[in-house]
CSV table of C-alpha atoms and ligand atoms in Angstrom, one decimal:
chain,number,residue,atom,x,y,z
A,1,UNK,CA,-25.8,-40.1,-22.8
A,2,UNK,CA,-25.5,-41.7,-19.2
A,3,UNK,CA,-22.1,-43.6,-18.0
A,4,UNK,CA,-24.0,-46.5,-18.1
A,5,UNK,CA,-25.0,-46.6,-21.4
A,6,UNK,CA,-21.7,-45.4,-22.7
A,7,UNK,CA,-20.4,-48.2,-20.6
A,8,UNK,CA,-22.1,-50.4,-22.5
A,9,UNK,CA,-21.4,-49.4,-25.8
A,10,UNK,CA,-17.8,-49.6,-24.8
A,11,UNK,CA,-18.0,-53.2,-23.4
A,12,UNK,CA,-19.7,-54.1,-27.0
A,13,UNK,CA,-16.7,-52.3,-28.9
A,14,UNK,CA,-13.9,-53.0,-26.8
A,15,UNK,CA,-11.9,-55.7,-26.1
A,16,UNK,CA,-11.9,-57.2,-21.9
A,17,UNK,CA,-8.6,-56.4,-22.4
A,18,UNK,CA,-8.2,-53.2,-22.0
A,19,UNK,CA,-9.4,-52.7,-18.3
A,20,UNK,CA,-11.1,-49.0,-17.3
A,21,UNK,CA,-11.2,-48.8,-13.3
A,22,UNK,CA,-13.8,-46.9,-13.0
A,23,UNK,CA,-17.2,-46.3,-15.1
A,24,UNK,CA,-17.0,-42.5,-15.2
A,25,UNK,CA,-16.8,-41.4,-18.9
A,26,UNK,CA,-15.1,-37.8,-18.7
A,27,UNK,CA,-16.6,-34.8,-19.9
A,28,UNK,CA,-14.5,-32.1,-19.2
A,29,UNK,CA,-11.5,-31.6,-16.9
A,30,UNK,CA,-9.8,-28.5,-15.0
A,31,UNK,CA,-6.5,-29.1,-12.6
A,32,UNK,CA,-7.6,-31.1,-10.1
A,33,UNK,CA,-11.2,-31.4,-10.5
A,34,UNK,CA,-13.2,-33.7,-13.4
A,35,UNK,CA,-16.9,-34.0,-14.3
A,36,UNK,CA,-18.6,-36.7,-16.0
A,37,UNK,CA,-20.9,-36.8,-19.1
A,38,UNK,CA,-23.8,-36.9,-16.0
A,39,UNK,CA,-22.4,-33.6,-14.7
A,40,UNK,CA,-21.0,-35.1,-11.7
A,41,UNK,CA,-17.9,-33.7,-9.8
A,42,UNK,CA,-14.4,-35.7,-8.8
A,43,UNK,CA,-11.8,-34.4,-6.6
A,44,UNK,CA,-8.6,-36.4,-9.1
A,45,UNK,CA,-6.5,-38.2,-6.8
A,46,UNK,CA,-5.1,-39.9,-9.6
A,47,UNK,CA,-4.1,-37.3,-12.1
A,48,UNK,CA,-4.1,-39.8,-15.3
A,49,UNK,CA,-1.8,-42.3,-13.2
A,50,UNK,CA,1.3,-39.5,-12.6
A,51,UNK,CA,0.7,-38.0,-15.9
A,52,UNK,CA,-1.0,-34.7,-14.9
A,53,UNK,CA,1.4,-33.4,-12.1
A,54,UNK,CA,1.2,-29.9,-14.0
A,55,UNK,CA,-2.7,-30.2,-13.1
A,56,UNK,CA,-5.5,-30.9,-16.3
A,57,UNK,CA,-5.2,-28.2,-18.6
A,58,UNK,CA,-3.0,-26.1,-17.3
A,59,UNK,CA,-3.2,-22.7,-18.9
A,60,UNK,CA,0.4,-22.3,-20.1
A,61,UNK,CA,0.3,-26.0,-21.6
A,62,UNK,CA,-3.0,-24.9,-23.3
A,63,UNK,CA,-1.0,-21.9,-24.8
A,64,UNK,CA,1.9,-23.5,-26.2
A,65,UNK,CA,0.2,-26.7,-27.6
A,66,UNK,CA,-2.5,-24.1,-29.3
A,67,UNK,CA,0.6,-21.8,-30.7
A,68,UNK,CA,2.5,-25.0,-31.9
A,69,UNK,CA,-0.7,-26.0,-34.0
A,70,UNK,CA,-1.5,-22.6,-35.5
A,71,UNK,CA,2.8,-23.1,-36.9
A,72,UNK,CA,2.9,-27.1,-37.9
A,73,UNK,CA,1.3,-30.3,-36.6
A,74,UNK,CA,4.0,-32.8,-38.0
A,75,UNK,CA,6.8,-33.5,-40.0
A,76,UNK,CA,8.6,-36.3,-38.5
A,77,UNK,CA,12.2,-35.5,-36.7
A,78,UNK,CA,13.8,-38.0,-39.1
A,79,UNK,CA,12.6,-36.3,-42.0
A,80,UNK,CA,12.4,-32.4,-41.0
A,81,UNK,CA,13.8,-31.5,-37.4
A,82,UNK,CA,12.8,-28.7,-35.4
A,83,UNK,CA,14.3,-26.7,-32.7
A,84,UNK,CA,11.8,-26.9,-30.0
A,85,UNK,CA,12.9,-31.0,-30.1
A,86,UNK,CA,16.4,-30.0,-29.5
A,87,UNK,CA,16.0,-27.4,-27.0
A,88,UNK,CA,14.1,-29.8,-24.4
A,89,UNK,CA,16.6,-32.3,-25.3
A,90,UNK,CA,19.1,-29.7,-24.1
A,91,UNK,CA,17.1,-28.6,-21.0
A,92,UNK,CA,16.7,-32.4,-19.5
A,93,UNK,CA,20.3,-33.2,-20.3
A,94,UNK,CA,20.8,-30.2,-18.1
A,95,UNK,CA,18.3,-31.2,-15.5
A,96,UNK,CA,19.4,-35.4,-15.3
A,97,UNK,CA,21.4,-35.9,-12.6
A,98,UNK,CA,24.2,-36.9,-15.1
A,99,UNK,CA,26.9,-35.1,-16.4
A,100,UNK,CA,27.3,-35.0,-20.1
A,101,UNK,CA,23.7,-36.3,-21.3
A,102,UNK,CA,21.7,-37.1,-24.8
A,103,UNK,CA,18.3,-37.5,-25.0
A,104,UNK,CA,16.4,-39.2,-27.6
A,105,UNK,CA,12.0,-38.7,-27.2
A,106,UNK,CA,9.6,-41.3,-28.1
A,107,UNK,CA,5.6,-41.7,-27.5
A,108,UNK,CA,4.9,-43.4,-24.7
A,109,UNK,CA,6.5,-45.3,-21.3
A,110,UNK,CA,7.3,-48.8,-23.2
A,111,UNK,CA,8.7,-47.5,-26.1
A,112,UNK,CA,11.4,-45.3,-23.9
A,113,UNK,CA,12.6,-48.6,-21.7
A,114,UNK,CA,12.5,-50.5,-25.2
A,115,UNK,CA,15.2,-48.1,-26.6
A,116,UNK,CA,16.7,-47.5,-23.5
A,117,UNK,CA,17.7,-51.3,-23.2
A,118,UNK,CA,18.0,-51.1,-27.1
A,119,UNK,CA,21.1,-48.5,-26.6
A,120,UNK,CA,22.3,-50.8,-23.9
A,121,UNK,CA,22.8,-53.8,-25.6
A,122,UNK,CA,24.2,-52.3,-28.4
A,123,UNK,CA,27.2,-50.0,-26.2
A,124,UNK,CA,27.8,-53.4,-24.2
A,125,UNK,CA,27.4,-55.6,-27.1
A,126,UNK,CA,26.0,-58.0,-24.4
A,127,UNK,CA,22.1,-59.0,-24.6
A,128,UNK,CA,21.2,-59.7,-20.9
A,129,UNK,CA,19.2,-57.3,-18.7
A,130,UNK,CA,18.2,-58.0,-15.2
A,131,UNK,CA,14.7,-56.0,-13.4
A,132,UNK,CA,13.1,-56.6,-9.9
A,133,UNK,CA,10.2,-58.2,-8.4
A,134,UNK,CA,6.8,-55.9,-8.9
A,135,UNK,CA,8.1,-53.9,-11.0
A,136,UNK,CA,6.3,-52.4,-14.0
A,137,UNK,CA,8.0,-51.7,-17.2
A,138,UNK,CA,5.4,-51.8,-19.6
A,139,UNK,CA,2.9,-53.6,-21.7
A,140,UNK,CA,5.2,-53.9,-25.1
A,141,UNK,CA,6.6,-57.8,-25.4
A,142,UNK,CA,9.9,-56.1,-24.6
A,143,UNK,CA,8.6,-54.6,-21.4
A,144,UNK,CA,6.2,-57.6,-20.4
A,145,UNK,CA,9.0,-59.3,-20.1
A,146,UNK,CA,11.0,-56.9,-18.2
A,147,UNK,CA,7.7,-56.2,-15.7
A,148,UNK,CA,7.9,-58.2,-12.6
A,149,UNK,CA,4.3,-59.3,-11.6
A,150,UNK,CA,2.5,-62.2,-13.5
A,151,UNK,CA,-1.2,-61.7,-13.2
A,152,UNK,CA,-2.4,-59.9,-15.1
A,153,UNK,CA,0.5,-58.4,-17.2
A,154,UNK,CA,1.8,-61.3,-18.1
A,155,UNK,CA,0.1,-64.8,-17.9
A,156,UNK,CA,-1.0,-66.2,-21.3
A,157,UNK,CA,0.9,-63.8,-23.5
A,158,UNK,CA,4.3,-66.1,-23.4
A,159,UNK,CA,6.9,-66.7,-24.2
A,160,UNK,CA,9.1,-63.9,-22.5
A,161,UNK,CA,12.0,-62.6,-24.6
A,162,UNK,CA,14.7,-64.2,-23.5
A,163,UNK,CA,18.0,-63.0,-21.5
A,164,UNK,CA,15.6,-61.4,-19.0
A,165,UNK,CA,16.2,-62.6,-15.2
A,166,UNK,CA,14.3,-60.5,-12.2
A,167,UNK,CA,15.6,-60.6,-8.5
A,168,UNK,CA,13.7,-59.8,-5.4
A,169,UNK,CA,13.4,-55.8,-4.6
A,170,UNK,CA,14.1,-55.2,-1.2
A,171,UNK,CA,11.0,-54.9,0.9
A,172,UNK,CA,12.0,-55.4,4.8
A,173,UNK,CA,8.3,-54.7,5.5
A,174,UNK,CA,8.1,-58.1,4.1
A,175,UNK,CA,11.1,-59.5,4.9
A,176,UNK,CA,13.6,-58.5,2.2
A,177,UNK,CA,16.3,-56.8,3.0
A,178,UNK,CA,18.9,-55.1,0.9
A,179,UNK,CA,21.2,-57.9,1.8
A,180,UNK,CA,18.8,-60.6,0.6
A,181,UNK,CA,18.6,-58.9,-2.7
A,182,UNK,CA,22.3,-58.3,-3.5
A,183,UNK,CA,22.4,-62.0,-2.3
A,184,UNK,CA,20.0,-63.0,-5.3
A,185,UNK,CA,21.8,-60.3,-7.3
A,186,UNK,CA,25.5,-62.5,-6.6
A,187,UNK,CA,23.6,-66.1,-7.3
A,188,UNK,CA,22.0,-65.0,-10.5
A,189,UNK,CA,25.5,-64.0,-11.4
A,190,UNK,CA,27.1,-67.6,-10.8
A,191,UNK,CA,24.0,-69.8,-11.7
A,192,UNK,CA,22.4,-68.5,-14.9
A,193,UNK,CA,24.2,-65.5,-16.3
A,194,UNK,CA,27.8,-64.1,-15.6
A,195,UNK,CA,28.1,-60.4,-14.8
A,196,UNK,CA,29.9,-59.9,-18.1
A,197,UNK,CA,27.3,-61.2,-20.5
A,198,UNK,CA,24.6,-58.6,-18.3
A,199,UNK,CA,23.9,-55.4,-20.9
A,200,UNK,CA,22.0,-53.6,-18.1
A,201,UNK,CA,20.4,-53.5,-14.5
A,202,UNK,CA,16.5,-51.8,-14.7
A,203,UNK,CA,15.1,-50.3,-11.7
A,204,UNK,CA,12.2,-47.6,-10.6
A,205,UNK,CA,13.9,-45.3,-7.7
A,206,UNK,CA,10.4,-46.0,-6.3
A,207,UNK,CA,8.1,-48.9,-7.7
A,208,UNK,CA,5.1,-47.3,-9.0
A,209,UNK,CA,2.6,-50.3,-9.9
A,210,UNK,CA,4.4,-52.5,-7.3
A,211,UNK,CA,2.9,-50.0,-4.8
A,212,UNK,CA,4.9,-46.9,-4.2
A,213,UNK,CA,7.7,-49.2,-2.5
A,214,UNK,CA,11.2,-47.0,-2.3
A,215,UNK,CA,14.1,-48.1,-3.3
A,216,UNK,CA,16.4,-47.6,-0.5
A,217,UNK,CA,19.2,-45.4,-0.9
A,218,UNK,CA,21.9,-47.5,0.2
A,219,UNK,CA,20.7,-50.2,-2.5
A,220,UNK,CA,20.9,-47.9,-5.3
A,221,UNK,CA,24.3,-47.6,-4.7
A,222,UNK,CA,25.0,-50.6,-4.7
A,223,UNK,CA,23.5,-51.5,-7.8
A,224,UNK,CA,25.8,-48.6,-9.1
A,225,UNK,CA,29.2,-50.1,-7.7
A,226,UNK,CA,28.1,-53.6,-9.0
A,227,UNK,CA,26.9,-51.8,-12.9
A,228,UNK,CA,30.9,-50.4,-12.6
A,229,UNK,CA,32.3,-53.1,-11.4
A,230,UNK,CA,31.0,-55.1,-14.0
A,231,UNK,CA,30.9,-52.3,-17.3
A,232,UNK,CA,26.6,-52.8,-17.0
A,233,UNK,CA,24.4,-50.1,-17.8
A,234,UNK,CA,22.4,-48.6,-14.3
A,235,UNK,CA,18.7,-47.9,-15.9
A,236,UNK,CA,16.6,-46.0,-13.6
A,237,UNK,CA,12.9,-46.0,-15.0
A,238,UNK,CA,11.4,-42.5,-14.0
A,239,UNK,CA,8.6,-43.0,-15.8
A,240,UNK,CA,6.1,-42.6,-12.9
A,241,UNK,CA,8.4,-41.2,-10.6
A,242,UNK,CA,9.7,-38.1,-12.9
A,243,UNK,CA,9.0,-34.2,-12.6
A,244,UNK,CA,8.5,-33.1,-9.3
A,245,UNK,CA,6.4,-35.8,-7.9
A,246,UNK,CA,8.4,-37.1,-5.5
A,247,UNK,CA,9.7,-33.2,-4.4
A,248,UNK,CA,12.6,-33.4,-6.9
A,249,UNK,CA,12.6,-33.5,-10.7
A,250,UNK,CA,13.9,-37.1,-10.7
A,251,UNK,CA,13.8,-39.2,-7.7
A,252,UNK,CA,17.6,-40.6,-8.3
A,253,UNK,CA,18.6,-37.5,-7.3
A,254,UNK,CA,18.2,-39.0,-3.7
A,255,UNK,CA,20.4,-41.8,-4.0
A,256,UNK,CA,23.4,-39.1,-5.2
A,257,UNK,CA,24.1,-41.7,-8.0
A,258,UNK,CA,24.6,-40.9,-11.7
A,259,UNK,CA,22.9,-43.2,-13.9
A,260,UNK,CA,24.2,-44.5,-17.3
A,261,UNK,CA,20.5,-44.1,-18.3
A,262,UNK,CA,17.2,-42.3,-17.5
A,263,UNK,CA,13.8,-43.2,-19.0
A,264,UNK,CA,10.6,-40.5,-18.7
A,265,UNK,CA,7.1,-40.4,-20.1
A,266,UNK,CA,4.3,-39.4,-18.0
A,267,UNK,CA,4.5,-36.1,-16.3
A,268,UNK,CA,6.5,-35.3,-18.9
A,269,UNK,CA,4.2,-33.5,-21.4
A,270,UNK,CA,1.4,-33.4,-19.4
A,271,UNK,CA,-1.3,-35.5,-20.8
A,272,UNK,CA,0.2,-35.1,-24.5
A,273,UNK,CA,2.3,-38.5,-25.2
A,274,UNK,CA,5.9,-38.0,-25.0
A,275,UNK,CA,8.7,-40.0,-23.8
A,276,UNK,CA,12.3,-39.9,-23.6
A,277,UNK,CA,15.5,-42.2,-23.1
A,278,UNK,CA,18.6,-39.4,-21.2
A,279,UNK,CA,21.8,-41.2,-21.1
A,280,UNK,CA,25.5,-40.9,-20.7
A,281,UNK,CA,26.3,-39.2,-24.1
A,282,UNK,CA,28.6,-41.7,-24.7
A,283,UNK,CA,26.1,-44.6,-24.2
A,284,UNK,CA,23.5,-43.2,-25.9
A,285,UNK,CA,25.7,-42.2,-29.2
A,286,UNK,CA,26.4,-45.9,-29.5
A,287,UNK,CA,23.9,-47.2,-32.6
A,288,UNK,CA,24.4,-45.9,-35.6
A,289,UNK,CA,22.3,-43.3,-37.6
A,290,UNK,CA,18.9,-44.8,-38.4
A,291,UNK,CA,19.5,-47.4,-35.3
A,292,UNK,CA,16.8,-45.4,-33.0
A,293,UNK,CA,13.4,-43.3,-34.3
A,294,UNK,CA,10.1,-43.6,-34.7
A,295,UNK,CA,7.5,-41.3,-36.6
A,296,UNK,CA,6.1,-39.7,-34.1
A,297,UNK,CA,8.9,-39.7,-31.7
A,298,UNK,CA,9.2,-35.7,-29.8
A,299,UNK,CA,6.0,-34.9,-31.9
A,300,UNK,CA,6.0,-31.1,-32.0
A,301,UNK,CA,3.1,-30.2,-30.2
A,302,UNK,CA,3.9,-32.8,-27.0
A,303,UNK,CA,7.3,-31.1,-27.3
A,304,UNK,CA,5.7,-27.6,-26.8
A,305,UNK,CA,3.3,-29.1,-23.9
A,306,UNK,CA,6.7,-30.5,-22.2
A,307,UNK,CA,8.6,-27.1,-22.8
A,308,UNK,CA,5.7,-25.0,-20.5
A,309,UNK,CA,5.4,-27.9,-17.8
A,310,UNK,CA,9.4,-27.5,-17.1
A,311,UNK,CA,8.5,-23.9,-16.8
A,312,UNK,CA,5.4,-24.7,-14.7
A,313,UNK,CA,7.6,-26.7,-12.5
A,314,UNK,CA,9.8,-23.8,-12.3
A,315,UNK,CA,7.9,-21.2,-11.5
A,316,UNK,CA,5.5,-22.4,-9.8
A,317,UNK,CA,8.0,-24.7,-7.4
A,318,UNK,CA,6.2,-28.2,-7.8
A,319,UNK,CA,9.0,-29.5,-6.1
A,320,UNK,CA,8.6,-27.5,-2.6
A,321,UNK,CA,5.2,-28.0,-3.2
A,322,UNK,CA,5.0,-31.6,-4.0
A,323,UNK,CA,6.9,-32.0,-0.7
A,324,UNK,CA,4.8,-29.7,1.2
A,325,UNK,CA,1.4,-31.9,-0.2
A,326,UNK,CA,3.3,-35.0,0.8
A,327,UNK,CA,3.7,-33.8,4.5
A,328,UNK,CA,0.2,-33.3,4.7
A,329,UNK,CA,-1.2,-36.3,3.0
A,330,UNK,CA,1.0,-38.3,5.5
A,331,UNK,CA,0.2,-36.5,8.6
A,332,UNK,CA,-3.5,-36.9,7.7
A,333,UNK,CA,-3.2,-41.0,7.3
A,334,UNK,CA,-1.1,-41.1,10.3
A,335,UNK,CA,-4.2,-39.1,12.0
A,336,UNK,CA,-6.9,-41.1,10.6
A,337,UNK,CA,-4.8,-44.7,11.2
A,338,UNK,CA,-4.4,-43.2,15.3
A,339,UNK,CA,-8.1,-43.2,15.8
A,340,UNK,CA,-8.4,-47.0,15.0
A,341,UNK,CA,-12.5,-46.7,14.3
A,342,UNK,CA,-11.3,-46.8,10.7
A,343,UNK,CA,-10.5,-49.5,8.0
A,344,UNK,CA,-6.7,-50.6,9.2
A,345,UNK,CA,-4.4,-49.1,7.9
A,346,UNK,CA,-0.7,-51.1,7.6
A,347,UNK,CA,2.4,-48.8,6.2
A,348,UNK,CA,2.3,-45.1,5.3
A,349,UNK,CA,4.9,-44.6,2.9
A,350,UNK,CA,6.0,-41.9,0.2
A,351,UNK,CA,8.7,-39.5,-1.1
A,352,UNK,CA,7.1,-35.9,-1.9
A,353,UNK,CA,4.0,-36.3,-2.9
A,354,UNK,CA,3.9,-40.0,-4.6
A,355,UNK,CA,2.4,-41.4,-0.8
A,356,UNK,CA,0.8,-44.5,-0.6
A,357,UNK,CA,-0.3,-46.6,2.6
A,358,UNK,CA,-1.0,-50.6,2.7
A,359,UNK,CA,-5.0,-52.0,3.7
A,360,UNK,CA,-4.7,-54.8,6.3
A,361,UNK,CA,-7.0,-57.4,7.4
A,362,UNK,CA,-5.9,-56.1,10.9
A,363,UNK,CA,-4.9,-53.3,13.0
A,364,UNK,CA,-1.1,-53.6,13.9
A,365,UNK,CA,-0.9,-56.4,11.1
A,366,UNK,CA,0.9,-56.9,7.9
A,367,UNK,CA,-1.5,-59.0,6.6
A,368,UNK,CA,-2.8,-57.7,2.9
A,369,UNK,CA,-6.2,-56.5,2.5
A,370,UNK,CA,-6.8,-56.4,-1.6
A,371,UNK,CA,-10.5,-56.7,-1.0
A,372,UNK,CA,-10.9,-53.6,1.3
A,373,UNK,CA,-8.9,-51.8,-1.1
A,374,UNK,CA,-11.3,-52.6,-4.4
A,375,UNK,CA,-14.0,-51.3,-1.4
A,376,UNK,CA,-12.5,-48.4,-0.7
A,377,UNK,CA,-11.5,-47.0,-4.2
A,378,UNK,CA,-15.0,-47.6,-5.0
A,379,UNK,CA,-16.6,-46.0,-1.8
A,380,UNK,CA,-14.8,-43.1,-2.4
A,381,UNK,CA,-16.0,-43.2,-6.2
A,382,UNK,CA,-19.4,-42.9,-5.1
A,383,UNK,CA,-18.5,-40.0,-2.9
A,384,UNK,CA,-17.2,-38.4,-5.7
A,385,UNK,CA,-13.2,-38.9,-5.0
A,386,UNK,CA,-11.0,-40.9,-8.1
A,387,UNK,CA,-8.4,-42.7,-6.0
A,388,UNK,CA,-6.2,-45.7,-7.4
A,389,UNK,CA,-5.1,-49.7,-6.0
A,390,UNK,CA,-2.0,-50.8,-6.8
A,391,UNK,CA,0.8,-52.9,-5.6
A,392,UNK,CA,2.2,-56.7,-5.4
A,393,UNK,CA,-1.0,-57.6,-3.5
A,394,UNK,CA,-3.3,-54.9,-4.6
A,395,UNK,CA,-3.6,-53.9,-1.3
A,396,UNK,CA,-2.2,-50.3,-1.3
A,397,UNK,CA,-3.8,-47.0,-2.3
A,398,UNK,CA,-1.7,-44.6,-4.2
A,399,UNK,CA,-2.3,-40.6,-3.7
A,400,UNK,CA,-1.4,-38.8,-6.9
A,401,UNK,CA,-2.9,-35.4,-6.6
A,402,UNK,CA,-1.9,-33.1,-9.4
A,403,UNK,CA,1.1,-31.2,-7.7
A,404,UNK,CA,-0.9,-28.1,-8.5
A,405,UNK,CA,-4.0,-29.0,-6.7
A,406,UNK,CA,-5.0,-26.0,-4.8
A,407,UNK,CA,-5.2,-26.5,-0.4
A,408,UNK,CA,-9.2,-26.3,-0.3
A,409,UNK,CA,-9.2,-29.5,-3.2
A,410,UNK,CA,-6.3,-31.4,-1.2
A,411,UNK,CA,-8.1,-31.1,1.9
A,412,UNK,CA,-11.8,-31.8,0.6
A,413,UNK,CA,-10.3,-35.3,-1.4
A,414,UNK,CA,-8.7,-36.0,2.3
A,415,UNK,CA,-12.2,-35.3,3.7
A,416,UNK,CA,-13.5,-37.9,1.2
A,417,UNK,CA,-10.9,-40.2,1.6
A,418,UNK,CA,-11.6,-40.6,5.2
A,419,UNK,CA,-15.0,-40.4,5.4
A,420,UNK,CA,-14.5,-43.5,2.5
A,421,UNK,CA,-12.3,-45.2,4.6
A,422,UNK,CA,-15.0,-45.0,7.4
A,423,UNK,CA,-17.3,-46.5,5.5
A,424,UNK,CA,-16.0,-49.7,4.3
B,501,PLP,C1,7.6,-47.1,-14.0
B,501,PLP,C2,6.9,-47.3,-15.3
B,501,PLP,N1,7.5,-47.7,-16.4
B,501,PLP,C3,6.9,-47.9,-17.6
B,501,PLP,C4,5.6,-47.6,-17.7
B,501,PLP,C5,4.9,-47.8,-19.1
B,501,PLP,O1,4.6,-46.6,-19.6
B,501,PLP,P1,3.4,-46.5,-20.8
B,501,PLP,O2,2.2,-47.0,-20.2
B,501,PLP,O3,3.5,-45.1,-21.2
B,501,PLP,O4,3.9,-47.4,-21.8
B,501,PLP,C6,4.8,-47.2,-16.6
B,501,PLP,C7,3.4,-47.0,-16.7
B,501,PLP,O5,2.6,-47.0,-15.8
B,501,PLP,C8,5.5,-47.0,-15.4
B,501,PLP,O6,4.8,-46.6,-14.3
C-alpha cells in the first residue's frame, strides 16, 4: 500500500487533531536511517522528536526489551514490584544533579510534569505554579495550561486550570533580557500572586518546542535564589533536553544549580514510553502512600529499554559525542549562512547536539520566516531528509540526529540539508 493511500485511510479514521508532519508511513527503522512502506530511504534528523538519542533499535535495547518479555510483560508496580524499577530509580537518583534524590516513573512527558507539580503542591501545601512564554509542557489539561504558546495547543480547549501565571523567557535576540524577566517575575509577585502562595517555578534549561531557545545560565540561578528565598519548588522539565542530547546527561548540569525537581521522558527509554519525576527525597516523599501511581507507570519492559540506553550512553560516550555532532552541525550552518546564495539564515544556536538556527525574511535580519521554514522541511522531505519546525514563530529548524548517527549519515543529512536550503 502507497503513503498516499494509507494517508487517506488515516484522514478517514483519525481525527484533524492529531497532526502527522509528514505523509511517510514507516516501514522499518535502523539508527539513523528510516524507509517507508514505498521502500524509500530518510536520513532521521528528527529521531521521534528527542526520543531516539540511543539511535532506532539499538541492538542492546533490542536485547533487554526481548529478555524482559521472555520473563513477564506486567504486573503493575503497585500491585507486584520488581527490581529492575528500583534499580534505575537508583541509577538516576545517582546521575541527577541533586544530592539525595527519589524517582517516581510514569508513561509519558505530561503525566511526569502532572505529578511533578502534584508533589509540589502537596510539600508546599500552596496551589500556584508559575511557567514561561513558549514553553511546552504538554498536551494533558494540566500541562495545556502550564504550555506557553496559544495556537494550536491551546485555543478552544478552555478554560485553563487555574493558579497558573507564565512570564516572559528571556530572549535578548528579541529583546528580553534576563532583567526584563525577573522584572515580570517581581510584578507577578505583587499584582496577582504573592511569592508565598507560589508551589513551584517550571522551566526547560533549553525550550524545546519554543525553538531550542537556552535558558541562560545566569537566569537559572536566579530562579534558584528566588525558589529559596521564597520556600518554591525549582522544576526543571528535561523532557526533551535529557540524556546526552545537549553533551551532558541533563542540561541543568550547566547552570551548577540543584533542582528541587527533575522531569524526564523521551530519550529516556528509547522509543518505549517511560517517564519519570527525580526530586529532592524529601520533596518527593511528601504524599502519602497511594497519593502517586498509575498502572503502567515504570512498565517492566520500558524499564529494561531505559536500563541498556544508560549503558549505551556510557559506553558508547553520547555525551562527547553529542558535543562533537553539535560542533559540526554548527560549523556547517555557519558555512552554508557565509556564502549568502542560500535561504537566510538568522541565529545558530545549540548546546551539544540539540542545534537549531532561525529562517528570516532577510539576510542580516531578525525578521521570522515560518513560511520558508514549512518550505524547507518539506524540500528536504522530498530529498529524502526528515527535519523538524518549531519555535514561537515557527520559523526555526531543529537538528535532532540520533546521537549515535554514524559521520557518513551526519554528513550526507547536512548534504541534504543544504542542498534543501538551496532550493527554497
Ligand atoms: C519539554 C517537554 N515537556 C513535556 C513534553 C510532553 O511530553 P509527552 O508528549 O510525552 O507528553 C514535551 C514533549 O514534546 C517536551 O518537549
Amino acid at each position: 500500500m502507497s503513503n498516499a493511500e494509507l494517508m487517506e485511510r488515516r484522514n478517514a479514521a483519525l481525527p484533524r487533531g492529531v497532526a502527522s508532519l509528514t505523509s511517510v508511513f514507516v516501514a522499518k527503522a535502523e539508527n539513523s536511517e528510516l524507509w517507508d512502506v514505498e521502500g524509500k530511504r530518510y536520513v532521521d534528523f528528527a529521531a521521534g522528536i528527542a526520543v531516539c538519542n540511543t539511535g532506532h533499535r539499538h541492538p542492546k535495547i533490542m536485547a533487554a526489551t526481548a529478555q524482559q518479555s521472555e520473563a513477564f510483560v506486567h504486573t503493575a508496580f503497585q500491585i507486584n514490584p520488581y527490581e529492575t524499577y528500583v534499580s534505575l530509580a537508583e541509577r538516576l537518583n545517582q546521575l541527577a544533579p541533586i544530592s539525595k534524590a527519589k524517582t517516581i516513573f510514569l508513561n509519558s512527558g505530561a503525566e511526569a510534569v502532572e505529578n511533578a507539580v502534584k508533589i509540589a503542591r502537596h510539600c508546599t501545601q500552596r496551589s500556584s505554579i508559575i511557567a514561561f512564554t513558549g514553553a511546552f509542557h504538554g498536551r494533558s489539561m494540566l500541562t495545556m495550561g502550564l504550555t506557553g504558546k496559544a495556537v494550536p495547543y491551546k485555543a478552544g480547549f478552555g478554560p485553563m486550570p487555574a493558579g497558573i501565571y507564565h512570564v516572559p523567557f528571556p530572549l535578548e535576540q528579541y529583546g528580553v533580557t534576563i532583567e526584563d524577566s525577573l522584572k515580570a517575575l517581581e510584578a507577578l509577585f505583587k499584582a496577582d500572586v504573592p511569592a508565598s502562595q507560589v508551589a513551584a517555578i517550571i522551566i526547560e534549561p533549553v525550550q524545546g518546542e519554543g525553538g531550542f531557545q537556552i535558558a541562560p545560565k545566569a537566569f537559572i540561578q536566579a530562579l534558584r535564589s528566588l525558589c529559596d528565598q521564597h520556600g518554591i519548588i525549582l522544576i526543571c522539565d528535561e523532557i526533551q533536553t535529557g540524556f546526552a542530547r545537549t553533551g551532558k546527561i541533563f542540561a541543568t548540569e550547566y547552570a551548577d544549580i540543584e533542582p528541587d525537581i527533575l522531569v524526564v521522558a523521551k530519550s529516556l527509554a528509547g522509543g518505549y514510553p517511560l517517564a519519570g519525576v527525580i526530586g529532592k527525597a524529601e520533596v518527593m516523599d511528601s504524599p502519602d502512600p497511594g497519593g502517586l501511581g498509575t498502572t503502567y507507570g515504570g512498565n517492566p519492559v520500558s524499564c529494561a529499554a531505559a536500563h541498556a540506553v544508560l549503558d549505551i550512553i556510557e559506553d558508547e560516550q553520547l555525551c562527547e559525542r553529542s558535543n562533537r555532532i553539535g560542533k559540526q552541525m554548527k560549523t556547517r550552518l555557519e558555512k552554508i549562512k557565509a556564502t549568502g546564495n542560500t535561504t537566510p539564515i538568522g541565529e545558530i544556536r545549540g548546546l551539544g547536539a540539540m542545534v537549531a538556527f532561525d529562517l528570516v525574511k532577510v539576510a542580516g535580519g531578525n525578521t521570522p520566516d515560518p513560511d520558508r521554514a514549512k518550505k524547507l522541511t518539506s524540500q528536504a522531505l522530498k530529498n529524502g531528509l526528515i527535519l523538524l519546525s518549531c519555535g514561537i514563530y515557527g520559523n526555526t529548524i531543529r537538528l535532532l540526529a540520533p546521537l549515535t548517527i554514524p559521520d557518513n549519515h551526519l554528513a550526507e543529512g547536512l548534504d541534504i540539508l543544504e542542498r534543501s536550503l538551496a532550493e527554497c
